[in-house]
C-alpha atoms as one frame of an Amber mdcrd trajectory, in Angstrom:
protein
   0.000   0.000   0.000   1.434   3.398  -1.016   2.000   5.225   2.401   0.792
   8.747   2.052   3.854  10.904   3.707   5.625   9.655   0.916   3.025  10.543
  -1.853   2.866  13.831   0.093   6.941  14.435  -0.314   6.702  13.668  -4.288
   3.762  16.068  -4.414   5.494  18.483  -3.063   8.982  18.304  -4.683   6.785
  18.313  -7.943   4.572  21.161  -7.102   7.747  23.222  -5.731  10.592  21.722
  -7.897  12.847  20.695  -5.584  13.907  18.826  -2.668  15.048  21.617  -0.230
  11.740  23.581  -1.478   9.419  20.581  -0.588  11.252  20.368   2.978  10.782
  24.196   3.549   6.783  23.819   2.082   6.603  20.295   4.666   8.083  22.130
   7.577  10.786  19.125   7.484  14.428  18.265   7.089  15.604  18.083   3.276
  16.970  14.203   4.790  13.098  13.854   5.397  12.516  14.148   2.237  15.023
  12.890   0.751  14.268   9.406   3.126  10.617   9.307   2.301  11.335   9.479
  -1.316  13.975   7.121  -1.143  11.347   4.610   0.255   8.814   5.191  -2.079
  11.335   3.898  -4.901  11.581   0.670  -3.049   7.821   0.654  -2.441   6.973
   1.253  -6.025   9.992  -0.541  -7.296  10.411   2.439  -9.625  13.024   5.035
 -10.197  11.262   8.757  -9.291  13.912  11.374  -9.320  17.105  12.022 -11.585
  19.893  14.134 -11.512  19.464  17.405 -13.204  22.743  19.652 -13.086  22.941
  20.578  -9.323  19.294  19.410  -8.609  16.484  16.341  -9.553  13.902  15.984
 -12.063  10.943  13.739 -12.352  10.751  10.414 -13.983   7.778   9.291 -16.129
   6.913   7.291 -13.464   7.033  10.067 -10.656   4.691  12.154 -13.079   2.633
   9.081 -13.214   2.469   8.670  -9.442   1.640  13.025  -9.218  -1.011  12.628
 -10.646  -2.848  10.168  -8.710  -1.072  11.798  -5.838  -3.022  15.165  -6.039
  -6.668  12.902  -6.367  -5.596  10.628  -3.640  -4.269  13.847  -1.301  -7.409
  16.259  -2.375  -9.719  13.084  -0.818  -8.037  12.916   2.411  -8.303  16.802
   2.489 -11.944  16.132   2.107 -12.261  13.760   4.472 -10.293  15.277   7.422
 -12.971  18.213   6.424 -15.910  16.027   6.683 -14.297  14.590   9.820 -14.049
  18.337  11.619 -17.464  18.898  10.332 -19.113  15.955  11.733 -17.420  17.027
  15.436 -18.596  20.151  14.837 -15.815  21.365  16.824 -13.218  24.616  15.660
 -10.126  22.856  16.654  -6.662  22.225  14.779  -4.371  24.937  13.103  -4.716
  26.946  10.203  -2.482  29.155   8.424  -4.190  32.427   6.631  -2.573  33.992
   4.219  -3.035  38.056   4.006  -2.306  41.805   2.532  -0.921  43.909   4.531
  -3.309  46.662   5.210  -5.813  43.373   6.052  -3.006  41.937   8.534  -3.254
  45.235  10.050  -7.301  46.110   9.916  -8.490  42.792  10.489  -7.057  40.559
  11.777  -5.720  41.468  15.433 -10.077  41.898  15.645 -10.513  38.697  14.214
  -8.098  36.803  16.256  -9.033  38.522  19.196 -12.755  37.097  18.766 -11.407
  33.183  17.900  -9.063  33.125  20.318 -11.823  33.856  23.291 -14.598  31.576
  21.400 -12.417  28.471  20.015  -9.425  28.127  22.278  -7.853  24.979  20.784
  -7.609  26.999  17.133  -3.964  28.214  16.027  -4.434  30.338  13.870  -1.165
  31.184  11.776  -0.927  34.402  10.229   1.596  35.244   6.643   1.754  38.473
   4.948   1.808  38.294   1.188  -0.106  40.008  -1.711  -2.702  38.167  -3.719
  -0.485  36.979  -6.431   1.712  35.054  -3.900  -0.978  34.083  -1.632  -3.786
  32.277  -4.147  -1.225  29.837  -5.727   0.022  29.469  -1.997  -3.372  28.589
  -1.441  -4.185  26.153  -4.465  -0.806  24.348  -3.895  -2.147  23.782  -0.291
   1.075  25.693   1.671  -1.740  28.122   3.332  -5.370  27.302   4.136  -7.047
  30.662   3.871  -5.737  33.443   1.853  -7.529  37.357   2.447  -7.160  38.875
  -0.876  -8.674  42.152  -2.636  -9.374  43.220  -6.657 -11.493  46.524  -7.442
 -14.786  46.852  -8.154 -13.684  47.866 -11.482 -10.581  45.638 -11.944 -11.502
  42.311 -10.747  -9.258  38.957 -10.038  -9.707  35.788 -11.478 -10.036  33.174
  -9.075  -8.291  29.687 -10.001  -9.844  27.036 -10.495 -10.604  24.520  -7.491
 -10.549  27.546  -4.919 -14.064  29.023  -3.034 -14.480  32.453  -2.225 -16.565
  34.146   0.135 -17.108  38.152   0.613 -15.745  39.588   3.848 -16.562  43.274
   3.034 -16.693  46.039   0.131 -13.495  48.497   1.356 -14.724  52.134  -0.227
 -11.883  54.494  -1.561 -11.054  58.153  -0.870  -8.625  60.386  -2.146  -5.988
  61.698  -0.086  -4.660  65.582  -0.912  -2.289  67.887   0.121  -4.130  70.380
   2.022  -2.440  72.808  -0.673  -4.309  71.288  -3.365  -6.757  73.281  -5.347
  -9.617  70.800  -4.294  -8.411  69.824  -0.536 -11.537  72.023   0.320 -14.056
  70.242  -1.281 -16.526  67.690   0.225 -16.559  65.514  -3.014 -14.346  65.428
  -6.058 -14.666  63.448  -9.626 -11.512  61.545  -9.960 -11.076  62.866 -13.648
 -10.920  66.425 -12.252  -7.303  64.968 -10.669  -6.182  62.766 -13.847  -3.191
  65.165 -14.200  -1.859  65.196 -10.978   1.176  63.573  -9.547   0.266  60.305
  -7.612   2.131  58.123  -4.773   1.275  54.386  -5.446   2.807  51.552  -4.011
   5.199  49.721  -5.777   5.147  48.218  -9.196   3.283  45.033 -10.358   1.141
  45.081  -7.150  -2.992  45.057  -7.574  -3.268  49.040  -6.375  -0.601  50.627
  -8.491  -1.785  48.469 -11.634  -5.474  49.396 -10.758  -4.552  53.061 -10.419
  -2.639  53.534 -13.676  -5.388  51.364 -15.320  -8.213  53.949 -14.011  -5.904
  56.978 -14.869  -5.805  55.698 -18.282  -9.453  55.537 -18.375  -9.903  58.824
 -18.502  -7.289  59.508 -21.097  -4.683  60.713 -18.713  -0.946  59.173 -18.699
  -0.341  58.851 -14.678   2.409  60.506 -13.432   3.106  58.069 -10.092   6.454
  60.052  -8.878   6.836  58.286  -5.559   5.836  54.304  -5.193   5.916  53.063
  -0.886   4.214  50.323  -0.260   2.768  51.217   3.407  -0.543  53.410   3.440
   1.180  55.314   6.021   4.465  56.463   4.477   2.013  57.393   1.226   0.286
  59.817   3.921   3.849  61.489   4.650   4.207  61.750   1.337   1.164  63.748
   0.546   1.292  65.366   3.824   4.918  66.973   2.105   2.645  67.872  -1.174
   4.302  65.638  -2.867   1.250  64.394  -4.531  -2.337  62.008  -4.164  -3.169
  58.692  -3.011  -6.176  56.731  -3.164  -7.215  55.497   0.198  -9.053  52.651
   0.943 -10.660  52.598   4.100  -9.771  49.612   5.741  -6.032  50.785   5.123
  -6.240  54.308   6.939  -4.206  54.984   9.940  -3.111  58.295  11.593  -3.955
  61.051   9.121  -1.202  63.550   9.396  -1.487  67.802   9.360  -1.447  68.815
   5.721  -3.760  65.673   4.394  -7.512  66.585   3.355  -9.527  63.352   2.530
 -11.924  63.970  -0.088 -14.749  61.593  -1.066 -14.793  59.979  -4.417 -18.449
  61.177  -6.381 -18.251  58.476  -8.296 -17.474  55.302  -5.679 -14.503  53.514
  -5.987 -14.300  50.205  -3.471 -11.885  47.072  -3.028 -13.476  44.069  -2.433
 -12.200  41.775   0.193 -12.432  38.584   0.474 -11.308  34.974   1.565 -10.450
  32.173  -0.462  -9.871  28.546   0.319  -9.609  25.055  -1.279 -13.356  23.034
  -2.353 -11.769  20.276  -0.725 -11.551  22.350   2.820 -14.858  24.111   2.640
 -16.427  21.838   5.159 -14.058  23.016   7.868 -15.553  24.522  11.121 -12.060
  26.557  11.691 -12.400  28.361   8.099 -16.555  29.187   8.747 -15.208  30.421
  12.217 -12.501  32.807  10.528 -14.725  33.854   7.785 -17.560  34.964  10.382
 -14.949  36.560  12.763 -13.479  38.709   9.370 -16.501  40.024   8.862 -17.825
  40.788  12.054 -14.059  42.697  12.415 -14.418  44.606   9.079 -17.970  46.301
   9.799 -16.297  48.820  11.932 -12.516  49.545   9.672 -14.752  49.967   6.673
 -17.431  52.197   8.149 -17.819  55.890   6.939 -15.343  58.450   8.635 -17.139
  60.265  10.824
C-alpha cells in the first residue's frame, strides 16, 4: 500500500521543484525528504527522481504517481474536512494567508474574537499580496488566503478555490491640504487625472489598478513616488508631494497637511477569503470567515 507521507513528499517536490523547497513547504528536514522518497522507490519498485545539473527531475513514473497523488491527497483533504465537520468542533491549526493593510485592519479583531470563542484553534498568520498568496493557497502551503481586486478591476479566481465576501473596502482620495480641491466635500476623480500620484510599488494590484483607471480617462499617470505602506504614502502627501487613493480599511493616523476627499463616483476594493473546495467543510475556516466580517464592519465604516 502506497504510504501517504511519501506521496505527500513527491507532491510536493513536484509542485515546488525541488527537494530543499518541498522540505521548507513540509516544515521538514531536506533528509526527510530525501528518506521518504527514497522509500517510495523501493515501495513502487520504480526510479522517481534524476539528476538534473545541481538538482532532480521527475521520472515518467514520478509524473505518473503526481497525478494520482493530487486525487488521492485532495480526498483525504476532504475527508479530514468532513471529519471536523461531523465534530462540529473549531479545533486544529490553520495558516491564513493576508495583505498587509488586512493583517493590520483585520485581523488582530478577528483573532481577538477566535481566540476567546475556540481556544484549541492556532491560527497562523503570513503576509503576502494576492499573487503570492492564491497559488500558496491552491498548492495547499496556506489554508485561507484574504485577498482584494477593485470593483472595477476584478481577479480571477483559479480554479478549485471558493471564495466568500468579507466586506466592500470604499476608496477616498488623499490631498495635500495645498491642493486646489483639498476644500471640497466631493471630487470626480477625472478632475485629478493630471496630478502627480504616490502608489505603491510596481506590479502590485493598487498601483496596476490606479494607472489602469488613470488611463481611463485619457490621462498618462504621473506616479512620482511608489511606498508600499498606506502610512508612508500619507507622509508623502502630507509633504505635497502628490495624491493617493485610500481605501478605508487601510487608513491609519492622518497627518497635518492631508484633506480626505470623497470619491463622487465610488470607488471600493473588495475583500475577500479564499480557500480550497476540498476544505470548505471546515468549522475553523466558517469560524474565521464569520470573525473577518464581524471585524471589518467597523474599519470599513464611513469616517465620521
Amino acid at each position: 500500500m502506497l504510504d501517504l507521507d511519501r506521496l505527500r513528499a513527491l507532491h510536493a517536490v513536484a509542485t515546488h521543484g525541488s527537494v530543499s523547497a518541498a522540505a521548507e513547504a513540509l516544515h521538514v528536514t531536506t533528509s526527510a525528504v530525501s528518506q521518504q522518497l527514497a522509500k517510495l522507490e523501493r515501495e513502487t519498485g520504480q526510479k522517481l527522481l534524476e539528476r538534473n545539473g545541481r538538482g532532480v527531475r521527475l521520472t515518467d513514473a514520478a509524473h505518473l504517481l503526481v497525478t494520482h497523488a493530487e486525487g488521492i491527497l485532495s480526498l483525504v483533504e476532504r475527508a479530514e474536512a468532513d471529519l471536523e465537520a461531523h465534530r462540529g468542533v473549531v479545533v486544529g491549526e490553520l495558516s491564513v494567508a493576508a495583505f498587509p493593510t488586512a493583517i493590520r485592519g483585520l485581523i488582530p479583531a478577528a483573532l481577538a474574537s477566535l481566540r476567546a470563542a475556540h481556544p484549541e484553534l492556532r491560527v497562523l498568520i503570513r503576509e503576502y499580496d494576492p499573487s503570492v498568496s492564491l497559488p500558496l493557497v491552491t498548492r495547499g502551503d496556506v489554508d485561507l488566503a484574504i485577498v482584494q481586486d477593485w470593483n472595477n478591476e476584478p481577479i480571477p479566481v483559479l480554479e478549485g478555490l471558493v471564495k466568500g465576501a468579507i466586506c466592500e473596502d470604499v476608496a477616498d482620495v488623499a490631498l495635500p491640504a495645498g491642493h486646489p480641491l483639498a476644500h471640497r466635500e466631493v471630487v470626480d476623480l477625472k478632475e485629478l487625472a493630471g496630478d502627480r500620484w504616490i502608489s505603491s510599488t510596481p506590479g502590485s494590484i493598487c498601483c496596476d489598478w490606479l494607472t489602469h483607471t488613470l488611463r481611463s480617462f485619457d490621462s498618462e499617470p504621473r506616479i512620482d513616488h511608489m511606498a508600499y505602506e498606506f502610512a508612508t504614502q500619507l507622509a508623502l502627501v502630507a509633504a505635497g508631494l502628490g495624491n493617493i487613493i485610500l481605501p478605508r480599511l487601510g487608513r491609519c493616523d492622518v497627518p497635518e497637511g492631508v484633506r480626505i476627499v470623497s470619491l463622487r463616483h465610488s470607488l471600493s476594493r473588495r475583500v475577500y477569503a479564499v480557500w480550497r473546495e476540498e476544505a470548505a467543510r471546515r468549522p475553523a475556516i466558517c469560524a474565521a470567515l464569520d470573525a473577518l466580517r464581524v471585524s471589518a464592519r467597523p474599519a470599513v465604516a464611513a469616517p465620521a
